[in-house]
mmCIF file of N, CA and C in Angstrom:
data_model
loop_
_atom_site.group_PDB
_atom_site.id
_atom_site.type_symbol
_atom_site.label_atom_id
_atom_site.label_comp_id
_atom_site.label_asym_id
_atom_site.label_seq_id
_atom_site.Cartn_x
_atom_site.Cartn_y
_atom_site.Cartn_z
ATOM 1 N N MET N 1 120.622 84.689 91.287
ATOM 2 C CA MET N 1 119.285 84.122 91.101
ATOM 3 C C MET N 1 118.503 84.147 92.421
ATOM 4 N N TYR N 2 119.131 83.575 93.433
ATOM 5 C CA TYR N 2 118.458 83.528 94.736
ATOM 6 C C TYR N 2 118.411 84.908 95.380
ATOM 7 N N HIS N 3 119.363 85.740 94.999
ATOM 8 C CA HIS N 3 119.429 87.081 95.579
ATOM 9 C C HIS N 3 118.111 87.820 95.383
ATOM 10 N N MET N 4 117.590 87.745 94.173
ATOM 11 C CA MET N 4 116.332 88.434 93.861
ATOM 12 C C MET N 4 115.195 87.869 94.707
ATOM 13 N N ALA N 5 115.176 86.564 94.857
ATOM 14 C CA ALA N 5 114.114 85.911 95.634
ATOM 15 C C ALA N 5 114.232 86.318 97.090
ATOM 16 N N GLN N 6 115.459 86.494 97.560
ATOM 17 C CA GLN N 6 115.675 86.859 98.956
ATOM 18 C C GLN N 6 114.928 88.155 99.280
ATOM 19 N N ASN N 7 114.916 89.082 98.325
ATOM 20 C CA ASN N 7 114.254 90.362 98.540
ATOM 21 C C ASN N 7 112.739 90.168 98.654
ATOM 22 N N GLN N 8 112.227 89.212 97.911
ATOM 23 C CA GLN N 8 110.781 88.969 97.915
ATOM 24 C C GLN N 8 110.389 87.980 99.020
ATOM 25 N N ILE N 9 111.191 86.917 99.168
ATOM 26 C CA ILE N 9 110.892 85.903 100.186
ATOM 27 C C ILE N 9 112.190 85.401 100.828
ATOM 28 N N PRO N 10 112.608 86.047 101.883
ATOM 29 C CA PRO N 10 113.851 85.695 102.568
ATOM 30 C C PRO N 10 113.757 84.351 103.284
ATOM 31 N N VAL N 11 112.570 83.963 103.687
ATOM 32 C CA VAL N 11 112.416 82.694 104.421
ATOM 33 C C VAL N 11 112.526 81.492 103.479
ATOM 34 N N PRO N 12 111.741 81.429 102.409
ATOM 35 C CA PRO N 12 111.773 80.317 101.447
ATOM 36 C C PRO N 12 113.120 80.251 100.715
ATOM 37 N N THR N 13 113.810 81.367 100.655
ATOM 38 C CA THR N 13 115.102 81.403 99.957
ATOM 39 C C THR N 13 116.062 80.402 100.579
ATOM 40 N N MET N 14 116.106 80.362 101.887
ATOM 41 C CA MET N 14 117.007 79.439 102.590
ATOM 42 C C MET N 14 116.684 78.002 102.194
ATOM 43 N N VAL N 15 115.420 77.690 102.086
ATOM 44 C CA VAL N 15 115.002 76.320 101.738
ATOM 45 C C VAL N 15 115.474 75.978 100.326
ATOM 46 N N LEU N 16 115.333 76.939 99.418
ATOM 47 C CA LEU N 16 115.735 76.693 98.020
ATOM 48 C C LEU N 16 117.248 76.517 97.937
ATOM 49 N N ASN N 17 117.957 77.284 98.758
ATOM 50 C CA ASN N 17 119.428 77.200 98.748
ATOM 51 C C ASN N 17 119.881 75.805 99.167
ATOM 52 N N VAL N 18 119.195 75.241 100.142
ATOM 53 C CA VAL N 18 119.576 73.914 100.642
ATOM 54 C C VAL N 18 119.326 72.868 99.558
ATOM 55 N N LYS N 19 118.227 73.035 98.851
ATOM 56 C CA LYS N 19 117.887 72.067 97.805
ATOM 57 C C LYS N 19 118.862 72.244 96.658
#
């Protein structure tokens, strides 16, 4: 799920992972 977002937004991905 986050993998796809990482390609589009690698910075916000980290924030979502923490949440």
